[in-house]
Short mmCIF file of C-alpha atoms and ligand atoms in Angstrom, two decimals:
data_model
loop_
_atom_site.label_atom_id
_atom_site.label_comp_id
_atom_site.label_asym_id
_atom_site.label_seq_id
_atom_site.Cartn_x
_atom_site.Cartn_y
_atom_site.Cartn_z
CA UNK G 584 -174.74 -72.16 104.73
CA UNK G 585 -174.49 -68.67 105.77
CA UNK G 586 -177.21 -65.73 105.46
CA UNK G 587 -175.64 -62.89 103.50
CA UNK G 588 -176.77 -59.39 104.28
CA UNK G 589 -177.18 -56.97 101.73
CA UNK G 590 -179.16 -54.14 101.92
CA UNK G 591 -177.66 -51.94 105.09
CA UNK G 592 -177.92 -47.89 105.82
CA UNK G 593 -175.52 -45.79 106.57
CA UNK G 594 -174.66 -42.06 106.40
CA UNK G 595 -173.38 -40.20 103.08
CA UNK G 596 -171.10 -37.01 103.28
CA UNK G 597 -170.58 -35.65 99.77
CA UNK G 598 -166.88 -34.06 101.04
CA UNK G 599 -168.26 -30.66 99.85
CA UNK G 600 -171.17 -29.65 102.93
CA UNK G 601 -171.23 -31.02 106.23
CA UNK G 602 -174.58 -32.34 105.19
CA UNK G 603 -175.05 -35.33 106.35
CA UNK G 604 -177.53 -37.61 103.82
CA UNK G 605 -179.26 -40.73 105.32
CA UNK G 606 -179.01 -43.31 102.53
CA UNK G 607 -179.36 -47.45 102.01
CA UNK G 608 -176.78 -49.35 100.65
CA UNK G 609 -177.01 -52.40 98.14
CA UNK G 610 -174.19 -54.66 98.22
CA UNK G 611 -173.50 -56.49 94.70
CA UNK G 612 -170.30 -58.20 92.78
CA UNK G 613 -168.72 -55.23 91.71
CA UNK G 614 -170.04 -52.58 93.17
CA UNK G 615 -171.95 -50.98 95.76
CA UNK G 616 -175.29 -48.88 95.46
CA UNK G 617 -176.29 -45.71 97.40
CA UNK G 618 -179.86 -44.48 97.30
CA UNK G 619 -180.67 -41.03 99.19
CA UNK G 620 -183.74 -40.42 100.59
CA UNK G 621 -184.92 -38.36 97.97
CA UNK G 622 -184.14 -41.41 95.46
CA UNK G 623 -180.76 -40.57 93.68
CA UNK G 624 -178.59 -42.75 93.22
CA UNK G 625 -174.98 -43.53 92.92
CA UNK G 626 -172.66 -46.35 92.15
CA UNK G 627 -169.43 -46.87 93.86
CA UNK G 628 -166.63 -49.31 91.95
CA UNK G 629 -165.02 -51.49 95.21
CA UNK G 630 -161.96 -50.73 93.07
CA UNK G 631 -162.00 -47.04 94.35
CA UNK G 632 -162.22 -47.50 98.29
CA UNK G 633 -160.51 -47.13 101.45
CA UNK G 634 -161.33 -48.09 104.70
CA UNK G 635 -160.34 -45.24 106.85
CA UNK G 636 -158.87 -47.08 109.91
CA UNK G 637 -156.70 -46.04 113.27
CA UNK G 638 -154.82 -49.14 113.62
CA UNK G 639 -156.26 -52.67 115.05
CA UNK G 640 -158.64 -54.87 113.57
CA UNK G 641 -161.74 -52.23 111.56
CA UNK G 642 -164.34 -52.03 113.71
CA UNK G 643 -167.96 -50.54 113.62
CA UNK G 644 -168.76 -47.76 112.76
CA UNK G 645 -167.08 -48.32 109.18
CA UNK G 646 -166.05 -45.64 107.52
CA UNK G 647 -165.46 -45.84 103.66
CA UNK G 648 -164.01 -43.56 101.63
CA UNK G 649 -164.93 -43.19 98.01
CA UNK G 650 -161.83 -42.34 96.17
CA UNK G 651 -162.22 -40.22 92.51
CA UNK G 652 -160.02 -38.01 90.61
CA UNK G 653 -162.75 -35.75 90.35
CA UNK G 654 -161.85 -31.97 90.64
CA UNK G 655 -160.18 -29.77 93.23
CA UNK G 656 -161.98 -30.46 96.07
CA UNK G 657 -159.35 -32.63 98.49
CA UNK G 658 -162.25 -33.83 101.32
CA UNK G 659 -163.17 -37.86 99.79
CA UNK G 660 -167.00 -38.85 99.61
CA UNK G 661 -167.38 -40.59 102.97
CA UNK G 662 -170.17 -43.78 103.78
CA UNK G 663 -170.51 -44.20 107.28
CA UNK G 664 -172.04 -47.36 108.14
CA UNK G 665 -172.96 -48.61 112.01
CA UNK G 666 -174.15 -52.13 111.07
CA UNK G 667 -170.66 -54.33 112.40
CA UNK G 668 -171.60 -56.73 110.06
CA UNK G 669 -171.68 -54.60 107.19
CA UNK G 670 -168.17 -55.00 106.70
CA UNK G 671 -167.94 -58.77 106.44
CA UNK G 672 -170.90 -58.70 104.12
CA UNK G 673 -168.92 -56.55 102.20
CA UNK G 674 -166.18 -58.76 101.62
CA UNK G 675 -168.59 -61.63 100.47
CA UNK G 676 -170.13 -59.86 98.36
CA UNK G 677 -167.08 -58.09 96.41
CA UNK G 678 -166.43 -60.64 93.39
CA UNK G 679 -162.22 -59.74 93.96
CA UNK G 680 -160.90 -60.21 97.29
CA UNK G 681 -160.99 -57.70 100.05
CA UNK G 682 -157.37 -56.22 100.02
CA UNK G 683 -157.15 -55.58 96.88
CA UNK G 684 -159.77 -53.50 96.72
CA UNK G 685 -160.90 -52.16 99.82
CA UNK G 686 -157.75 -50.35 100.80
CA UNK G 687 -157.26 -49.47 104.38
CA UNK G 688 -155.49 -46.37 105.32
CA UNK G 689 -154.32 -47.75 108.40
CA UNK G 690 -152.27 -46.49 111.31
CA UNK G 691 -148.88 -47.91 109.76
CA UNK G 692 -149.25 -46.14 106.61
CA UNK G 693 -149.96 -42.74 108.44
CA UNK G 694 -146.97 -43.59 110.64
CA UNK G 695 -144.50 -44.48 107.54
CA UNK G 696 -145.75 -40.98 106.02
CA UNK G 697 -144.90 -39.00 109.06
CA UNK G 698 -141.88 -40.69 109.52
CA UNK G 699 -140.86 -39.95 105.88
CA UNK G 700 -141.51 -36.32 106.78
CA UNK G 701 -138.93 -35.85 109.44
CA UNK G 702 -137.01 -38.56 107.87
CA UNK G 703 -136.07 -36.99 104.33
CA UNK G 704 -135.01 -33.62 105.52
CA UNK G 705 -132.92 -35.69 108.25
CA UNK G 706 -130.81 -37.66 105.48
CA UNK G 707 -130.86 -34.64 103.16
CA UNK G 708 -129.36 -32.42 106.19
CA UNK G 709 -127.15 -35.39 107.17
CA UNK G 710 -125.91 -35.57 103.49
CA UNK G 711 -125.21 -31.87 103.84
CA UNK G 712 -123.65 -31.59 107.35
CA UNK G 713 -121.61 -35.09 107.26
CA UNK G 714 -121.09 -36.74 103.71
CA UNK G 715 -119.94 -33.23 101.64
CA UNK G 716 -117.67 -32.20 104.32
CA UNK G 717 -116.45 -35.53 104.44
CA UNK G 718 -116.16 -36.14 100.77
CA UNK G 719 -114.78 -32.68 100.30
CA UNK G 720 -111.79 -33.62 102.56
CA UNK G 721 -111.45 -36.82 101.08
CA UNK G 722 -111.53 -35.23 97.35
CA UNK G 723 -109.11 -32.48 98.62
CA UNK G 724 -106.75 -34.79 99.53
CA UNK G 725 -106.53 -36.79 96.51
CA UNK G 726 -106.33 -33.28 94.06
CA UNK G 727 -103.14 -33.35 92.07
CA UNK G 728 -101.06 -30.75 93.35
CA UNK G 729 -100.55 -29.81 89.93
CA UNK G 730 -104.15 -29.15 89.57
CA UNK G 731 -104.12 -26.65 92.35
CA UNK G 732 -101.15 -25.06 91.25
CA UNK G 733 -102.86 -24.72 87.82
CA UNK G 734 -106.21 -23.10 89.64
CA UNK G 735 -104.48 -21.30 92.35
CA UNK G 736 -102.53 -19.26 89.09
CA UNK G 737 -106.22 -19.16 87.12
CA UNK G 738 -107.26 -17.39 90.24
CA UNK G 739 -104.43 -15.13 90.59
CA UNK G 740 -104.73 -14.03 86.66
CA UNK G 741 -108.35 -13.45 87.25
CA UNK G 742 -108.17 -11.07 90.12
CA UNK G 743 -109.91 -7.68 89.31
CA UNK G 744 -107.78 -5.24 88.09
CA UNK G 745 -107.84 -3.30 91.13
CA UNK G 746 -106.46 -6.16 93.10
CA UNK G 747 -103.92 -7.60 90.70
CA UNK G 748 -100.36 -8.19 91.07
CA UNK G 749 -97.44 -6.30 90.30
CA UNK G 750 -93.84 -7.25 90.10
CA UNK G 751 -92.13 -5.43 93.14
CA UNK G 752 -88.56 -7.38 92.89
CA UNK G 753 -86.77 -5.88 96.11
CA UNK G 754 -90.29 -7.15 98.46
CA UNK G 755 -90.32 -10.13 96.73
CA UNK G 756 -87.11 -10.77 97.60
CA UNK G 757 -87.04 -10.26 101.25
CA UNK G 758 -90.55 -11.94 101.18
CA UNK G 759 -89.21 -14.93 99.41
CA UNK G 760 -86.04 -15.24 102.32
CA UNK G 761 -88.68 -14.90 105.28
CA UNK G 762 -90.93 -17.93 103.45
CA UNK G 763 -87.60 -19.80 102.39
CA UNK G 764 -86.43 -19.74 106.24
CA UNK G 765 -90.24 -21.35 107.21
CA UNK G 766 -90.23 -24.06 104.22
CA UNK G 767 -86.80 -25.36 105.72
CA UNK G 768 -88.89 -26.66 108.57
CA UNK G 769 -90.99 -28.66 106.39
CA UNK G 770 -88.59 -30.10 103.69
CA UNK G 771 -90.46 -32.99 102.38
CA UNK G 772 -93.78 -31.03 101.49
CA UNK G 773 -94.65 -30.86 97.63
CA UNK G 774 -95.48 -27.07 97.19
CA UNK G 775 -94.01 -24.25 95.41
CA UNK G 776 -94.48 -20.71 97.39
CA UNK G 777 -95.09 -18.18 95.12
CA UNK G 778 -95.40 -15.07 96.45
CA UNK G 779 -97.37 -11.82 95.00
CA UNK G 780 -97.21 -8.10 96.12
CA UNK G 781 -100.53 -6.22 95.48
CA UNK G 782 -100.09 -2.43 95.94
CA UNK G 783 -103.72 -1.98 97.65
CA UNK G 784 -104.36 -1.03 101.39
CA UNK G 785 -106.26 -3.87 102.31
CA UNK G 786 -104.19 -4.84 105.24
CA UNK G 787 -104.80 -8.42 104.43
CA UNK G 788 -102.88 -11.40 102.83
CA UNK G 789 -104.42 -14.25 101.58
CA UNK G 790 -103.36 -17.86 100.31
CA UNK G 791 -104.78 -19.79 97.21
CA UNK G 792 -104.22 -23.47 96.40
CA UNK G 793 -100.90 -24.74 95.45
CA UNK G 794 -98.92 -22.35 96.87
CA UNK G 795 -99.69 -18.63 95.51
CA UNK G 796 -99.94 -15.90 98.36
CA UNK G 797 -100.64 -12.55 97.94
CA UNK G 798 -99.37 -10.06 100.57
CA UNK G 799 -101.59 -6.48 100.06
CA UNK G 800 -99.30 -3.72 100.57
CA UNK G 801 -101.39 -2.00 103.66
CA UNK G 802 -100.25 -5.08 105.31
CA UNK G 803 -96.48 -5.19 104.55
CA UNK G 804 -97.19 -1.47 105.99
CA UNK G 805 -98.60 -2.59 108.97
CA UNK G 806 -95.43 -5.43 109.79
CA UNK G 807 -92.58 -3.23 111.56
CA UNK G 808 -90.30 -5.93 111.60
CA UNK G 809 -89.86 -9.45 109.27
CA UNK G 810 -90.53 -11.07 112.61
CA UNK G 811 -93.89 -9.65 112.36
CA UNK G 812 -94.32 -10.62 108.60
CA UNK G 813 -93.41 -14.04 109.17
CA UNK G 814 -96.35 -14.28 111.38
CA UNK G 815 -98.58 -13.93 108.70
CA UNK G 816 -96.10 -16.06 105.99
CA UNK G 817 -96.14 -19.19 108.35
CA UNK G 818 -99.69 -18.95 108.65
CA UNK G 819 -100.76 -18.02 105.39
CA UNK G 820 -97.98 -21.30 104.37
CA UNK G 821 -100.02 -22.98 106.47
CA UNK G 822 -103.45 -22.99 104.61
CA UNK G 823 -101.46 -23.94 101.60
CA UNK G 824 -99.67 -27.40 103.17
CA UNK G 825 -103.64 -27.75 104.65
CA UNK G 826 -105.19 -27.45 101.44
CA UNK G 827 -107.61 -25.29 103.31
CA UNK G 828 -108.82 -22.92 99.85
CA UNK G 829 -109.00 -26.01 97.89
CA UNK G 830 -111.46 -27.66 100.39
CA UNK G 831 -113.18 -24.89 100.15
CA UNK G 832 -113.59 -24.51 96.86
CA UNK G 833 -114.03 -28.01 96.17
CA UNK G 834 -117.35 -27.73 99.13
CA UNK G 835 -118.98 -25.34 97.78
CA UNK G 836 -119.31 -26.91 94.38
CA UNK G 837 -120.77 -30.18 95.76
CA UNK G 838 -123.01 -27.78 98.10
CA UNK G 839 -124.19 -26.21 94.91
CA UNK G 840 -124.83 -29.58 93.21
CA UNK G 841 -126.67 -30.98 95.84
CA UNK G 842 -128.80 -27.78 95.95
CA UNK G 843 -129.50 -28.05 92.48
CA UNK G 844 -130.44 -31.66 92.64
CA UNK G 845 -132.15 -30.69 95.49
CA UNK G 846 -134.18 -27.69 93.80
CA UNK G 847 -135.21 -30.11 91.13
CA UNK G 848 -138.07 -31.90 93.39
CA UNK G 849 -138.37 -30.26 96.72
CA UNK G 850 -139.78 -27.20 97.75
CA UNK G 851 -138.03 -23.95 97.44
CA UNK G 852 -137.87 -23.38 101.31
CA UNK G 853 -135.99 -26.72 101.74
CA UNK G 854 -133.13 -25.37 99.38
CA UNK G 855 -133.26 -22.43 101.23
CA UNK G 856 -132.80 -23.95 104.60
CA UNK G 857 -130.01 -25.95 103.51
CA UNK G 858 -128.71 -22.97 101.59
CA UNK G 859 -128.39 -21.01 104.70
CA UNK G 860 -127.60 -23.79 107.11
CA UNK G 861 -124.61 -24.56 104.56
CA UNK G 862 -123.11 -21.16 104.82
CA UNK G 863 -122.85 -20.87 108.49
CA UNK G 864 -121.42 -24.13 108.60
CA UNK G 865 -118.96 -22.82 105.98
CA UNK G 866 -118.15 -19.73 108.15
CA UNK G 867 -118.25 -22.41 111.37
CA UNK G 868 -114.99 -24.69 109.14
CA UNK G 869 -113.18 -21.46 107.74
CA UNK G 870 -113.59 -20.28 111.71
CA UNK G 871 -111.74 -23.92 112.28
CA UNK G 872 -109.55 -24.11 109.62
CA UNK G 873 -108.06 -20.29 110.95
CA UNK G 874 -107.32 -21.69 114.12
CA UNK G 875 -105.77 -24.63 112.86
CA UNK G 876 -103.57 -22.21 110.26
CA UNK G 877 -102.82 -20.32 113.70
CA UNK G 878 -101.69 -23.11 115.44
CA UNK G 879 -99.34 -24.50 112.92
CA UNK G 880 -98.25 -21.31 112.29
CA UNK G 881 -96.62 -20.64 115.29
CA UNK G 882 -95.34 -24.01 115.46
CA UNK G 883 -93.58 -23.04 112.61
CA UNK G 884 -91.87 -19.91 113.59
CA UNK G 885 -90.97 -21.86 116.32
CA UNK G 886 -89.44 -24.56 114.87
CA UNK G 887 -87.97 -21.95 112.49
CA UNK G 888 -86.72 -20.42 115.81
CA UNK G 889 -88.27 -17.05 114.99
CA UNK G 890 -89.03 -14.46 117.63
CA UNK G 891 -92.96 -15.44 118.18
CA UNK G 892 -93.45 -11.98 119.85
CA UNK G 893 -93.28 -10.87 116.06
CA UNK G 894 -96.32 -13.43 115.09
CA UNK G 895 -98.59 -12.11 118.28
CA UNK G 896 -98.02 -8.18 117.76
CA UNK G 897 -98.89 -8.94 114.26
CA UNK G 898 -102.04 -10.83 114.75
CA UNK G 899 -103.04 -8.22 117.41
CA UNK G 900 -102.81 -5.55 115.10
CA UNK G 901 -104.21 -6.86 112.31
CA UNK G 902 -107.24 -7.60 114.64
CA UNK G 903 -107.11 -4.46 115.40
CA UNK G 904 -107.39 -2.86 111.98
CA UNK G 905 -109.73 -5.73 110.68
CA UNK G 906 -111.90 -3.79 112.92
CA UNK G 907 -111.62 -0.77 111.07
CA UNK G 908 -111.72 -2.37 107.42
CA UNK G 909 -115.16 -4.20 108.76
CA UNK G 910 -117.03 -1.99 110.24
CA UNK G 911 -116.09 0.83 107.86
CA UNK G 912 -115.68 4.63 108.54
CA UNK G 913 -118.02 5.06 111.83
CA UNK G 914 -117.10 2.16 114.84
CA UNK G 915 -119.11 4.37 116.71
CA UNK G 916 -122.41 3.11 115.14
CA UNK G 917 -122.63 0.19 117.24
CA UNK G 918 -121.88 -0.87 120.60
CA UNK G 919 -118.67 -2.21 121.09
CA UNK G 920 -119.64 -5.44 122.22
CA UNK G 921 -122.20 -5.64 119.46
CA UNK G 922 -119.43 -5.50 117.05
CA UNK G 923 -117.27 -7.76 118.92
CA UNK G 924 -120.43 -10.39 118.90
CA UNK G 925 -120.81 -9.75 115.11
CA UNK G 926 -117.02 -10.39 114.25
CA UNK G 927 -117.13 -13.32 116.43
CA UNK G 928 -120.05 -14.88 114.72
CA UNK G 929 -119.51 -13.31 110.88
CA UNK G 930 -116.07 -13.25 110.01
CA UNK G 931 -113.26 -16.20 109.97
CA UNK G 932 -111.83 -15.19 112.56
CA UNK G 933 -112.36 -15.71 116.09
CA UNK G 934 -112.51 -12.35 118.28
CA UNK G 935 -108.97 -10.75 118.88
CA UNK G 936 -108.38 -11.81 122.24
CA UNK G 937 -109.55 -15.25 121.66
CA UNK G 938 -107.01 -15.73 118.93
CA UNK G 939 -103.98 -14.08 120.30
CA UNK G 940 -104.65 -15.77 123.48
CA UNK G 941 -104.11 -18.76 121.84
CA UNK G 942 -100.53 -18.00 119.99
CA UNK G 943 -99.03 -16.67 123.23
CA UNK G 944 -100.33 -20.33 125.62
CA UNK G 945 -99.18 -21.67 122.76
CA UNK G 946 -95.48 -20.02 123.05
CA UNK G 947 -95.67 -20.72 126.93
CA UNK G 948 -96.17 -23.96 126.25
CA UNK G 949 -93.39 -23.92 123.93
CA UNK G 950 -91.22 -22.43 126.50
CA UNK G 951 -88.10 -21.17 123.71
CA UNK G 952 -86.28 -18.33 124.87
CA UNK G 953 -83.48 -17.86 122.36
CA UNK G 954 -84.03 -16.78 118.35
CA UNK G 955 -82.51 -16.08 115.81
CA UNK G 956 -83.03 -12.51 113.72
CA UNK G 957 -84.66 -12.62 110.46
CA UNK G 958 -83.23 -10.67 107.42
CA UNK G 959 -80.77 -9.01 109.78
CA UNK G 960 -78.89 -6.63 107.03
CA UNK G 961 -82.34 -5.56 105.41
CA UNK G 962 -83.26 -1.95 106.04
CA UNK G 963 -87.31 -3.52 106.84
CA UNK G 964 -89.02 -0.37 106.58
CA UNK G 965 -87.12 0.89 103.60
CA UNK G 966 -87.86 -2.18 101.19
CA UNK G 967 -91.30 -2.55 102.27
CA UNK G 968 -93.48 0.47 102.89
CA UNK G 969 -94.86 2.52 100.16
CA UNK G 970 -97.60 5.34 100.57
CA UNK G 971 -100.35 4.33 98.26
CA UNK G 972 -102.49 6.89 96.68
CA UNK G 973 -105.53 6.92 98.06
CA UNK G 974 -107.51 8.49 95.09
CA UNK G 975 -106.21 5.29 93.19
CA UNK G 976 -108.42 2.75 95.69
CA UNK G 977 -111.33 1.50 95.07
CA UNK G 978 -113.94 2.46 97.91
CA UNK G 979 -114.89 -1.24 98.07
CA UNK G 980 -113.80 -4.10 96.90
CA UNK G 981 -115.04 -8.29 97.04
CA UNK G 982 -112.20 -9.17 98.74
CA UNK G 983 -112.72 -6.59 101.75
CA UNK G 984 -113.31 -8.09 105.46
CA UNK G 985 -111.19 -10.51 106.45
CA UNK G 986 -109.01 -13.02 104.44
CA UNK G 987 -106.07 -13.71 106.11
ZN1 ZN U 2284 -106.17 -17.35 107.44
#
């Protein structure tokens, strides 16, 4: 035989006031009583409470927490009871057993919770930073050539009007010679090189997937010799065999998917996180993949035994007029080394020195010392510069900054 207890006193909160409210307590089957001083009572269903617990067995003082759905107000009702046999009584007196009704928030659930926390932003941040770039190369691997070629052309026929196309035969033709003398290096490779002249003064040149490259016509201004051309050709070639715009592409869709999903049950600021963690990353890979388009590059001219010199003056001019195309009308507005930092960081390409550096250890390395010309007969200059009207530009355009 054992004496059951059931009349104790504890200490009400209502959640609201830090008032606290002496009370007794009457145990019974389903539910336990609370009568203030001043005679109110209440009733509270065993169903509806938690033991508030910080790990290890409860202990007095027991404090119960009387759960309700009951308005806006997020403190809980809160019974504080010293008696430490109040909450054995408890149990014996509750017609349904204890853990199914008294339900302690103990230190493992509080643990789990925080861990979800840091957890889920972990995995959704690992997701971004690991599995799309991943996938992305995996997916851009396994695209159909003849898909690319099909979007690389959509691209090229959507290109503002500004920035479209026009047939220049005689600079196609020495353009198609200098890319025809790199593609013998690489015989077995799948793509077409389809070459574009835009008569704009970007002096830029930029390759879409499956093998269309447009040359803007301030660049083919800029090249003095085909040498220097071919710098940009083998390295523009090179993002094409790479696949580098079709990753690209191919990333930021599934970074837009998983943003969307995202947006769907997360807080705004976690899209937004992600959103801007996703672009520098993007800058971080199209920083990578022009290094990588460098470096294969000149290994091509090389193998194509082209003068390199033509490759480096090129790069460090266009470098060098990147600058100017950037920054706009007015260098002078910032500190040099402020603009330096800001290139470095913001555009795809590393800071001049940095990436003709590279190309000429790279030629060291190589240690060639005989070449031979490119498009010897060709009167350079003649077939390929053309004074563009400046009242015909555009002031600005999407594709300005750098592209190459
Ligand atoms: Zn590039």
């Amino acid at each position: 035989m054992d004496a059951r207890k059931l009349q104790f006193t504890g200490v009400f909160f209502d959640g609201q006031s830090p008032r606290k409210q002496p009370v007794s307590i009457a145990l019974s089957p389903r539910q336990l009583t609370l009568t203030t001083d001043a005679g109110k009572s209440f009733n509270w269903q065993y169903a509806n409470l938690k033991l508030r617990a910080s790990g290890g067995p409860p202990k007095a003082p027991f404090h119960i927490e009387h759960l309700t759905d009951s308005g806006p107000n997020p403190a809980p009702e809160t019974l504080v009871v010293e008696d430490a046999a109040f909450l054995e009584n408890l149990q014996r007196a509750s017609a349904v057993p204890l853990h199914a009704t008294l339900r302690p928030a103990s230190g493992w659930k509080l643990v789990l919770m925080a861990v979800g926390f840091v957890v889920a932003p972990l995995f959704i941040y690992g997701l971004w930073k690991v599995a799309i770039p991943a996938m992305t190369e995996e997916v851009a691997m396994r695209v159909p050539v003849e898909w690319e070629k099909k979007l690389g052309g959509t691209i090229i026929e959507e290109l503002p009007k500004a920035l479209a196309p026009v047939a220049d035969p005689e600079k196609e033709k020495a353009l198609d010679a200098i890319a025809a003398r790199l593609l013998k290096t690489v015989p077995d490779q799948p793509y077409t090189i389809r070459i574009y002249v835009v008569p704009h003064k970007l002096v830029n040149a930029m390759a879409f997937p499956g093998g269309h490259i447009v040359f803007f016509q301030g660049l083919l201004n800029t090249a003095e010799t085909p040498e220097e051309l071919a710098g940009v050709m083998a390295h523009e070639i090179q993002h094409v065999l790479l696949r580098h715009s079709t990753r690209s592409i191919i990333r930021s869709m599934a970074s837009q998917l998983l943003l969307t999903l995202i947006g769907g049950d997360m807080e705004g600021t976690m899209s937004t996180i992600l959103g801007v963690a996703g672009e520098l990353d993007g800058l971080r890979h199209s920083r990578k993949m022009e290094r990588e388009a460098d470096e294969k590059g000149m290994q091509m001219i090389l193998a194509a035994g082209i003068d390199p010199i033509g490759m480096i003056r090129m790069f460090d001019k266009f470098d060098k007029e990147k600058f100017q195309i950037s920054i706009g009308e007015d260098p002078n507005v910032l500190p040099e080394e402020e603009i330096k930092d800001w290139l470095d960081y913001f555009s795809t390409h590393p800071a001049t020195e940095d990436r003709v550096g590279q190309l000429k250890k790279q030629v060291a390395k190589a240690g060639k010392t005989s070449y031979t010309p490119l498009l010897p007969g060709l009167d350079w200059q003649a077939t390929m510069v053309q004074d563009l009207d400046p009242k015909k530009e555009p002031e600005t355009s999407p594709l300005d900054g750098p592209q190459l």
